[in-house]
Amino acid sequence: MIVEQRTYNLHVATTGEYLKRYQEEGLAIQRPILGTMVGYFSTEIGPLNQIVHMWAYEDMGDREQRRATLKSDPRWVKYSASVRQYIISQENKILIPAAFSPYATPAP
């Protein structure tokens, strides 16, 4: 199991609108395709105007297939173009769970 963490830096005072648009439009497109959402957050202390969301995948192949399906969905293409105005930058990380993590792959 792997977890992808995506961090978006947004323009000042746009976090609420971004979250509203995602909840109303993006979530219904993304969730069935990507599968396991670990969490979706906004920052309150530290670097502000950030959205952080995490998705769990079986492995890099599973992630690649699901992301390709999402990118080819016309609804996602339209939605992501409409929210690009809020985003300044993006950072992605692949996180490997420690053996004792709830998201670790159980030993056979």
XYZ file of C-alpha atoms in Angstrom:
108
model
C 0.000 0.000 0.000
C 1.156 3.548 -0.747
C -0.368 6.918 0.078
C -0.157 9.918 -2.223
C -0.167 13.305 -0.528
C -1.061 16.288 -2.700
C -0.590 19.821 -1.381
C -2.044 22.794 -3.218
C -1.023 26.358 -2.389
C -3.978 28.627 -3.106
C -4.392 32.341 -3.611
C -5.172 34.206 -0.380
C -8.826 34.009 0.699
C -9.820 31.356 -1.868
C -9.669 28.221 0.310
C -13.377 28.339 1.183
C -14.444 28.694 -2.442
C -12.059 25.938 -3.557
C -13.424 23.541 -0.910
C -17.010 24.432 -1.786
C -16.410 23.750 -5.492
C -14.626 20.484 -4.716
C -17.413 19.289 -2.421
C -20.124 20.226 -4.929
C -18.405 19.017 -8.111
C -14.993 17.390 -7.835
C -15.579 14.874 -5.059
C -18.327 12.979 -6.925
C -16.014 12.581 -9.912
C -12.801 11.769 -8.062
C -13.897 9.445 -5.262
C -15.288 6.550 -7.367
C -12.206 6.587 -9.612
C -9.425 7.057 -7.058
C -11.001 4.881 -4.386
C -9.653 5.227 -0.859
C -9.489 8.807 0.399
C -7.297 8.953 3.492
C -8.240 12.566 4.190
C -8.864 16.032 2.782
C -7.671 19.019 4.827
C -7.060 22.760 4.849
C -4.384 24.445 6.928
C -5.123 26.645 9.935
C -1.629 27.174 11.407
C 1.705 27.264 9.585
C 1.621 27.806 5.822
C -1.884 29.100 5.189
C -4.108 28.827 2.121
C -3.183 25.203 1.590
C -5.258 22.164 0.742
C -3.760 18.773 1.563
C -5.405 15.551 0.460
C -4.255 11.958 0.605
C -5.310 8.860 -1.303
C -4.306 5.237 -0.655
C -3.407 2.875 -3.497
C -2.396 -0.779 -3.640
C 0.877 0.148 -5.371
C 2.311 2.520 -8.007
C 0.629 0.551 -10.799
C -2.786 0.956 -9.169
C -2.131 4.674 -8.715
C -1.005 5.085 -12.316
C -4.093 3.333 -13.678
C -6.520 5.262 -11.477
C -4.864 8.637 -12.214
C -4.962 7.891 -15.968
C -8.673 7.072 -15.729
C -9.299 10.315 -13.838
C -7.326 12.453 -16.310
C -9.292 11.010 -19.233
C -12.710 11.636 -17.662
C -14.274 14.642 -19.478
C -16.065 15.718 -16.295
C -12.711 15.872 -14.440
C -11.027 17.725 -17.304
C -13.757 20.375 -17.190
C -13.801 20.598 -13.388
C -10.011 20.797 -12.957
C -9.778 23.554 -15.579
C -12.436 25.534 -13.687
C -10.565 25.459 -10.337
C -7.090 26.090 -11.744
C -7.667 29.815 -11.126
C -7.362 29.220 -7.359
C -4.082 27.261 -7.464
C -0.632 28.852 -7.240
C 1.435 25.659 -6.984
C 1.213 21.959 -6.248
C 3.446 19.394 -4.548
C 2.957 15.622 -4.654
C 4.561 13.026 -2.386
C 4.360 9.264 -2.318
C 4.339 8.051 1.291
C 5.327 4.519 2.217
C 3.571 3.362 5.409
C 5.632 2.071 8.311
C 5.005 -1.606 9.147
C 2.748 -0.645 12.089
C 0.686 1.924 10.140
C -3.017 1.243 9.537
C -2.238 1.611 5.814
C 0.627 -0.900 5.764
C 0.193 -3.992 3.638
C -0.266 -6.954 5.990
C 2.491 -9.567 5.929
C 1.447 -12.893 4.334
